[in-house]
mmCIF file of C-alpha atoms in Angstrom:
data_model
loop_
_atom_site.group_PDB
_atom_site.id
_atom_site.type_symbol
_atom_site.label_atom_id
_atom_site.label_comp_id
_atom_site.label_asym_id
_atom_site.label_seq_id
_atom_site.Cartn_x
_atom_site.Cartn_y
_atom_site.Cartn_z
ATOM 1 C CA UNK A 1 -6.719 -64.519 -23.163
ATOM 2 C CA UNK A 2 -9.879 -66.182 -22.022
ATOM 3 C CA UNK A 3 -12.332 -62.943 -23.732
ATOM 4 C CA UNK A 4 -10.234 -62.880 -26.731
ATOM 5 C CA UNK A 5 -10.731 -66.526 -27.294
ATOM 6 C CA UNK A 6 -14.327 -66.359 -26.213
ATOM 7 C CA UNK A 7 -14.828 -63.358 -28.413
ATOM 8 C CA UNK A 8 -13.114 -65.539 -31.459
ATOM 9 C CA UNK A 9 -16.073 -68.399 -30.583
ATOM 10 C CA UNK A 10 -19.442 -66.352 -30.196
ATOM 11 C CA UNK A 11 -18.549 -63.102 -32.800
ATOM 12 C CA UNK A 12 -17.692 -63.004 -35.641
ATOM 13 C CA UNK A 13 -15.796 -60.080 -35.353
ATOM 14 C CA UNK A 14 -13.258 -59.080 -33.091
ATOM 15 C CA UNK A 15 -13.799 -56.580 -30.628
ATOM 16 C CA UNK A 16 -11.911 -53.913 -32.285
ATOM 17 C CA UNK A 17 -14.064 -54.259 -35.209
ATOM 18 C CA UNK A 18 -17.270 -54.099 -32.774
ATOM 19 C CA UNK A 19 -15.978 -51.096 -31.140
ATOM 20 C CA UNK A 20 -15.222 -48.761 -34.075
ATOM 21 C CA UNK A 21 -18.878 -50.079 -35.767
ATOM 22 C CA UNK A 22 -20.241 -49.210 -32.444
ATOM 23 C CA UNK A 23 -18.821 -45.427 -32.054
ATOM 24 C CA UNK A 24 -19.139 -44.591 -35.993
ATOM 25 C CA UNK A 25 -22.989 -45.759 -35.224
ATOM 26 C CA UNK A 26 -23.414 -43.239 -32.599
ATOM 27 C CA UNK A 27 -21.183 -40.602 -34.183
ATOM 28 C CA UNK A 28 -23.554 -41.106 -37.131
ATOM 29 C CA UNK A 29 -26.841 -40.448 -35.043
ATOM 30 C CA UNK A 30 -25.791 -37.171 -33.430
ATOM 31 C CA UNK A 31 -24.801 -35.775 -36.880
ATOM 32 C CA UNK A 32 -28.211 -36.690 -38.354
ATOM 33 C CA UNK A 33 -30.094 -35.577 -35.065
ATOM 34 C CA UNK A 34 -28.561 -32.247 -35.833
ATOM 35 C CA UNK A 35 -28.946 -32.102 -39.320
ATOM 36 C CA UNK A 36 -32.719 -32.876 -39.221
ATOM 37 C CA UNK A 37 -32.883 -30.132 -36.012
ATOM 38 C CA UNK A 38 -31.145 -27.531 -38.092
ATOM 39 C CA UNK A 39 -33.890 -28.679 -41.096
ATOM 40 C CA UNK A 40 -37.242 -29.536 -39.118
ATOM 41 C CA UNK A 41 -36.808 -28.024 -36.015
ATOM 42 C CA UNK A 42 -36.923 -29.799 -32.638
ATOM 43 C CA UNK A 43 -39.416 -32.426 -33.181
ATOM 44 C CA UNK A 44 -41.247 -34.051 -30.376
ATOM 45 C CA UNK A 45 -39.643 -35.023 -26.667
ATOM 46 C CA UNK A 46 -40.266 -38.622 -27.866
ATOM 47 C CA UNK A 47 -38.560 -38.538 -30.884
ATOM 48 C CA UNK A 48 -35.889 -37.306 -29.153
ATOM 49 C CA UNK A 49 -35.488 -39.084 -26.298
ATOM 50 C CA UNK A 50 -35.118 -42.216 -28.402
ATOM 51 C CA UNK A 51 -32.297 -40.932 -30.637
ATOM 52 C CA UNK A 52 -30.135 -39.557 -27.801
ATOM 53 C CA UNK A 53 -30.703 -43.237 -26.365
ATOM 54 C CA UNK A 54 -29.722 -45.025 -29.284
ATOM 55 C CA UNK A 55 -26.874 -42.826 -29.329
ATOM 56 C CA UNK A 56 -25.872 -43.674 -25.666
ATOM 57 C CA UNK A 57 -26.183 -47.458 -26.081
ATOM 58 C CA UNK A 58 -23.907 -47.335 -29.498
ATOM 59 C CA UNK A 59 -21.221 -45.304 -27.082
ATOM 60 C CA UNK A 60 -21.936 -47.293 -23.661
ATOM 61 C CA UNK A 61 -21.172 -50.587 -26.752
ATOM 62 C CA UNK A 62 -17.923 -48.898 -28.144
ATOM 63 C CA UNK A 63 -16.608 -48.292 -24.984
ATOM 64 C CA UNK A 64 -17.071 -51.712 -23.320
ATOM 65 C CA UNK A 65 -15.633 -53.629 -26.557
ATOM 66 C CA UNK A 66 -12.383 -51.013 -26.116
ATOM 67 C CA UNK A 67 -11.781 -52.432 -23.308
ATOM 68 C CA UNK A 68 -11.349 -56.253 -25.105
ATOM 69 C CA UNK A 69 -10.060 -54.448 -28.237
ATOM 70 C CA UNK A 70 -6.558 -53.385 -26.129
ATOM 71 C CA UNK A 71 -6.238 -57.330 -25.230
ATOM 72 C CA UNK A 72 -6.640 -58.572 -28.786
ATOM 73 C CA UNK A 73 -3.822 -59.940 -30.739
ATOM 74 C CA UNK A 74 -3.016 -57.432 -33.404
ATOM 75 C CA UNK A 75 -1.266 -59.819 -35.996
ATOM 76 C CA UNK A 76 -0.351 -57.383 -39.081
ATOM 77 C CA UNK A 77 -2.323 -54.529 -37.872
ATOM 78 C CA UNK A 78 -0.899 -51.268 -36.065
ATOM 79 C CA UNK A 79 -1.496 -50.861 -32.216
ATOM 80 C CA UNK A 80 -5.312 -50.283 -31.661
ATOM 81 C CA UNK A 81 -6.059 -46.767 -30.657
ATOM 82 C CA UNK A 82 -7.504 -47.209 -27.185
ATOM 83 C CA UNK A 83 -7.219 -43.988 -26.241
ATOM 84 C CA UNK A 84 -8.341 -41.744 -29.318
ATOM 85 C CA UNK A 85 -11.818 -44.348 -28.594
ATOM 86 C CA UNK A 86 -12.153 -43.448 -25.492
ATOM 87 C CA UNK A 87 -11.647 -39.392 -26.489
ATOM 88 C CA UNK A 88 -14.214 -39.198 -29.090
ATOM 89 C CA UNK A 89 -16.641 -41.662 -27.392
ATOM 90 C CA UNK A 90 -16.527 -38.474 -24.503
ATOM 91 C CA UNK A 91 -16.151 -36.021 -26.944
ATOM 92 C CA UNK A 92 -19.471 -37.553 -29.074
ATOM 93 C CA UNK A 93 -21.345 -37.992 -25.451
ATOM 94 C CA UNK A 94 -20.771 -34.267 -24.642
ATOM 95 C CA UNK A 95 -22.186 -33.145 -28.338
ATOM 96 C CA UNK A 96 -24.959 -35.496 -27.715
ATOM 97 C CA UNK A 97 -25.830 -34.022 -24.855
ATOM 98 C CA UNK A 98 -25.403 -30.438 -25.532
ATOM 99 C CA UNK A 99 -27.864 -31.714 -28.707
ATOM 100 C CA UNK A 100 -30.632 -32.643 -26.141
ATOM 101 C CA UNK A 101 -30.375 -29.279 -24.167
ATOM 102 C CA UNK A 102 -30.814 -27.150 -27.080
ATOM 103 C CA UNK A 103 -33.686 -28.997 -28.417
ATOM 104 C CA UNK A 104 -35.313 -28.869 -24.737
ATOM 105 C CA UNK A 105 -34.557 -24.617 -25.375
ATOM 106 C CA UNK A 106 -37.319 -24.769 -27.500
ATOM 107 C CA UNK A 107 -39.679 -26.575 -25.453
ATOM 108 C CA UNK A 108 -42.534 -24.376 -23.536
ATOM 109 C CA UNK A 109 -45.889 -22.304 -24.418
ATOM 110 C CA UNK A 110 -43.646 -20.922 -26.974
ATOM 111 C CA UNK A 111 -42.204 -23.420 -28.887
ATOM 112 C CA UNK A 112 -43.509 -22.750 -32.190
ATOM 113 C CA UNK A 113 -42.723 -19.487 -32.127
ATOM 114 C CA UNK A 114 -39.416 -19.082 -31.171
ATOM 115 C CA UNK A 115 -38.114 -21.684 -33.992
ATOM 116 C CA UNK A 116 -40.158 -19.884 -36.444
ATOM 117 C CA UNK A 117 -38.315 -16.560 -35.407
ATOM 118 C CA UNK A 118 -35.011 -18.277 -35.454
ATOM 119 C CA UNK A 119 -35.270 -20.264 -38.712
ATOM 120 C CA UNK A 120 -36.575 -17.471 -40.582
ATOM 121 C CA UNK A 121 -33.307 -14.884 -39.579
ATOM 122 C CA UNK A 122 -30.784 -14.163 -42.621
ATOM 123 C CA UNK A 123 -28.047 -15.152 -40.283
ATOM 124 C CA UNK A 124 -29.836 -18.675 -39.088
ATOM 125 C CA UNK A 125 -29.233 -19.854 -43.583
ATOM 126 C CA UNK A 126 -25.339 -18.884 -42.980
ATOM 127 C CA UNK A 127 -25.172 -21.009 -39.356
ATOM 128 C CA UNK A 128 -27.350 -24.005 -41.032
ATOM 129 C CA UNK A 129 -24.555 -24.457 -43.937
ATOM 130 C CA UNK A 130 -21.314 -24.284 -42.175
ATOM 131 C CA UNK A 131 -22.906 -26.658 -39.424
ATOM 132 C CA UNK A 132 -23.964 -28.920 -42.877
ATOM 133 C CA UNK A 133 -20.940 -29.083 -44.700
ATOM 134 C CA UNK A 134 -18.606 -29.432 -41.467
ATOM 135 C CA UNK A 135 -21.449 -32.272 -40.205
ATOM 136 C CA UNK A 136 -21.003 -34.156 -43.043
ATOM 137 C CA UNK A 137 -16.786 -33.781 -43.224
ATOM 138 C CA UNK A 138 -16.857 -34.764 -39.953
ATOM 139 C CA UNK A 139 -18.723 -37.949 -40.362
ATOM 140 C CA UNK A 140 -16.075 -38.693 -43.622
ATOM 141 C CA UNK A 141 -12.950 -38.530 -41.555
ATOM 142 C CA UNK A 142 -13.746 -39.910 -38.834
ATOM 143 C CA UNK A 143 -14.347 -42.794 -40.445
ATOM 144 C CA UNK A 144 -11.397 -42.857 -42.312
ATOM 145 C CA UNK A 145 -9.193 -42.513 -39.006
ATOM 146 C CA UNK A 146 -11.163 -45.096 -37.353
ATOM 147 C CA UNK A 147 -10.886 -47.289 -40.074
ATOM 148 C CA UNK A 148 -7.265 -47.627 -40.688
ATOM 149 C CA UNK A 149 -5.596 -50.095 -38.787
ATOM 150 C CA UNK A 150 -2.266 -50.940 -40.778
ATOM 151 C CA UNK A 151 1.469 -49.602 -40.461
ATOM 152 C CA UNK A 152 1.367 -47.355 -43.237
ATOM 153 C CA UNK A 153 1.152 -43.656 -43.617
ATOM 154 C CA UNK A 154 -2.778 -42.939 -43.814
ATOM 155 C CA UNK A 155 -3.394 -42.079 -47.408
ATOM 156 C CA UNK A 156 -6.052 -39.406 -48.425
ATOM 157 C CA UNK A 157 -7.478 -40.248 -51.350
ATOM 158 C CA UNK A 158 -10.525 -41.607 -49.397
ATOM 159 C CA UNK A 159 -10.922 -37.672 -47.942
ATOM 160 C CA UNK A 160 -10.454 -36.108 -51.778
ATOM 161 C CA UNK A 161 -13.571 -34.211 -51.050
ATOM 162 C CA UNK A 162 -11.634 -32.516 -47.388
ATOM 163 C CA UNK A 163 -8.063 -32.599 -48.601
ATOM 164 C CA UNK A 164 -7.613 -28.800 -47.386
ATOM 165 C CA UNK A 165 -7.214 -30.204 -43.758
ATOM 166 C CA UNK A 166 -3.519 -30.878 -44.804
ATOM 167 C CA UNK A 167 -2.822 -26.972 -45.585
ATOM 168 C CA UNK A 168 -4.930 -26.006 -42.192
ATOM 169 C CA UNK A 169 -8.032 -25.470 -43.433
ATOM 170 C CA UNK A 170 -10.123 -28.047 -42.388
ATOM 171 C CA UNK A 171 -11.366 -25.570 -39.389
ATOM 172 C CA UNK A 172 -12.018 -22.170 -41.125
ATOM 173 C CA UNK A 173 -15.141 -22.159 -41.592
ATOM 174 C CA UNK A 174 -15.908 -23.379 -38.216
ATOM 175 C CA UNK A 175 -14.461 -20.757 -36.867
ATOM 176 C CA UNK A 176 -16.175 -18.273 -38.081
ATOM 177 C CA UNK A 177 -19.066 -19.452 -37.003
ATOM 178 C CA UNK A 178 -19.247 -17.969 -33.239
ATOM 179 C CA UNK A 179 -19.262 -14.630 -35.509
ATOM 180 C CA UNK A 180 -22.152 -15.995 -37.589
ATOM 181 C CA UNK A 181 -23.476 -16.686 -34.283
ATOM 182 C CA UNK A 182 -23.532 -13.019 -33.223
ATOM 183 C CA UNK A 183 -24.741 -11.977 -35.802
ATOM 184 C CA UNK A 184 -27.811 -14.331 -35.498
ATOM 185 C CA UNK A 185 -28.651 -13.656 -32.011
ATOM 186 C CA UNK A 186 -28.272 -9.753 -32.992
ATOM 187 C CA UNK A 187 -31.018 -10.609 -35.891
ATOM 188 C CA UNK A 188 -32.762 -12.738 -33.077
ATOM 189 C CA UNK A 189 -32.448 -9.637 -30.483
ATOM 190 C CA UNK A 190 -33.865 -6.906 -33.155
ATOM 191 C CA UNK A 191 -36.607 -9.252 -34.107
ATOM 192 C CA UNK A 192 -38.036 -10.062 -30.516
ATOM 193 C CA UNK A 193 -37.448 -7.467 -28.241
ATOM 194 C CA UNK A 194 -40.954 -6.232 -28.477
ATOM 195 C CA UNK A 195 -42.448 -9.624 -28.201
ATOM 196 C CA UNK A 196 -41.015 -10.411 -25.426
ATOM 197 C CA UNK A 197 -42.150 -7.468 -23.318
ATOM 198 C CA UNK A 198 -45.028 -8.177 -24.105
ATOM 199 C CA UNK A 199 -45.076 -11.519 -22.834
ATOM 200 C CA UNK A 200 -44.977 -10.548 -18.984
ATOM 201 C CA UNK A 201 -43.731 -12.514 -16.542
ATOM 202 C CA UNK A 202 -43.055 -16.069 -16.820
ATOM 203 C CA UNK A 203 -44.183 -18.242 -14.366
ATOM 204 C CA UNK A 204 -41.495 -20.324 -14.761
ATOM 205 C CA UNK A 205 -37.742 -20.160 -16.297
ATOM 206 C CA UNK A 206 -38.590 -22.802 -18.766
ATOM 207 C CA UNK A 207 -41.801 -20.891 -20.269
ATOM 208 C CA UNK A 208 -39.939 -17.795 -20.648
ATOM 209 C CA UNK A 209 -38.977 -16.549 -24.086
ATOM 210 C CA UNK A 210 -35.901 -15.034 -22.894
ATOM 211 C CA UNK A 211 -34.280 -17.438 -21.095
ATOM 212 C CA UNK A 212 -35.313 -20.182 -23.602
ATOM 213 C CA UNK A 213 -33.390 -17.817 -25.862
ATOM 214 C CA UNK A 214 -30.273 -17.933 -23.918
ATOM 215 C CA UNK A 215 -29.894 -21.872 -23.377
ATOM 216 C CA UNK A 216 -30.437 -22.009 -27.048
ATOM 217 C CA UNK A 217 -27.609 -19.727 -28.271
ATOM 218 C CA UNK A 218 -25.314 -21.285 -25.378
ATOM 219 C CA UNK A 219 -25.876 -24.433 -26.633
ATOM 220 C CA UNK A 220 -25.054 -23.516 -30.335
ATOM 221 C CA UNK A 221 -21.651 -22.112 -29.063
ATOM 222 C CA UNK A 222 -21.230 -25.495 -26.961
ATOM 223 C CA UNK A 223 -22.273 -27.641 -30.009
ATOM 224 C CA UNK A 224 -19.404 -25.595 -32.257
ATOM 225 C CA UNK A 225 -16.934 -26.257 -29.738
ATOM 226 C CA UNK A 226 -17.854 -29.561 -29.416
ATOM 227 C CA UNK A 227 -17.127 -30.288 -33.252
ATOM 228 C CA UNK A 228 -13.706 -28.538 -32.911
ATOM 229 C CA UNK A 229 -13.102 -30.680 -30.141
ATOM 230 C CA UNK A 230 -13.420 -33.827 -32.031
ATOM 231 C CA UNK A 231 -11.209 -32.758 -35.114
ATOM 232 C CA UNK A 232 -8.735 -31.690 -32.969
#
């Protein structure tokens, strides 16, 4: 009683409201950190470093205000969803995460290189737009979910644009994509086999081509997982 009423003097929103802004925020951030990676490339460490932080402070937010937002007094509104919170704040930290370690993949003496190679694979156009599209139906419903708070059924004329996820196939595309996958690190395997014998030895893990290689394509099957995780 005491937080609720001293949340009701010193915000101006209650902490259910604070909570969903808070984990939309960061939900928002790792889309667009992977939508500019799967358009730019890695960017610098710095850059980052500072988006996967901003995400982590919007989810370290969400989670605290859940906390308060189970307490509040619900009035008119439905029962607040503590728990689907708390499963999509881990479910956003994992993607975040698996986000930073395929970035770092490309990291090394051959940075440049290897994202040119990648990018520029038939297979890598076909991966880009399902991961696009899904991205940005992602981002719509959970939103919508988030947003809706009363007793009533949840309509879905705000998801016109994804009403196939009533007939069951919201996911399809999706997953196909661990065979778009294959077929990318086949193109990948074809197009650097050479280049990376002729490399040599590494003298470390992280400065060889090949194992850079394989955190990368792990981390794309992680990061499609990862979305299915959060529909589902």
């Amino acid at each position: 009683g005491i937080v609720i009423a001293v949340d009701a003097i010193f915000f101006s929103k209650p902490a259910s409201a604070m909570s969903r802004e808070s984990l939309l925020a960061a939900t928002d951030g790792a889309v667009k950190q992977l939508l500019d990676f799967l358009s730019q490339g890695p960017g610098t460490l710095q850059n980052r470093l500072t988006c996967s932080g901003s995400v982590c402070v919007h989810l370290r937010r969400a989670k605290m205000f859940c906390a308060e937002a189970e307490q509040e007094p619900r009035w008119h509104k439905a029962p607040f969803k503590g728990r689907l919170f708390l499963l999509l704040i881990d479910q956003i930290s994992m993607f975040n995460s698996h986000l930073q370690v395929l970035q770092d993949g490309f990291d090394g003496s051959h940075q440049g290189d290897l994202w040119g190679v990648i990018s520029a694979l038939p297979s890598f156009h076909q991966v880009k737009k399902v991961f696009s599209e899904f991205l940005h139906k992602t981002q719509t419903l959970v939103q919508v979910v988030l947003e809706h708070e009363d007793c009533q059924v949840l309509q879905t004329t705000p998801i016109c644009d994804i009403q196939d996820i009533t007939s069951g196939e919201f996911l399809t595309d999706l997953e196909h994509l661990p065979h778009d996958l294959e077929r990318l690190v086949d193109e990948c395997r074809d197009k650097v086999v050479d280049w990376i014998r002729d490399q040599g030895v590494a003298a470390k893990a992280e400065f060889d081509p090949a194992c850079n290689l394989c955190v990368i394509f792990s981390m794309l099957e992680e990061i499609t997982q990862d979305l299915i995780d959060i529909i589902i």
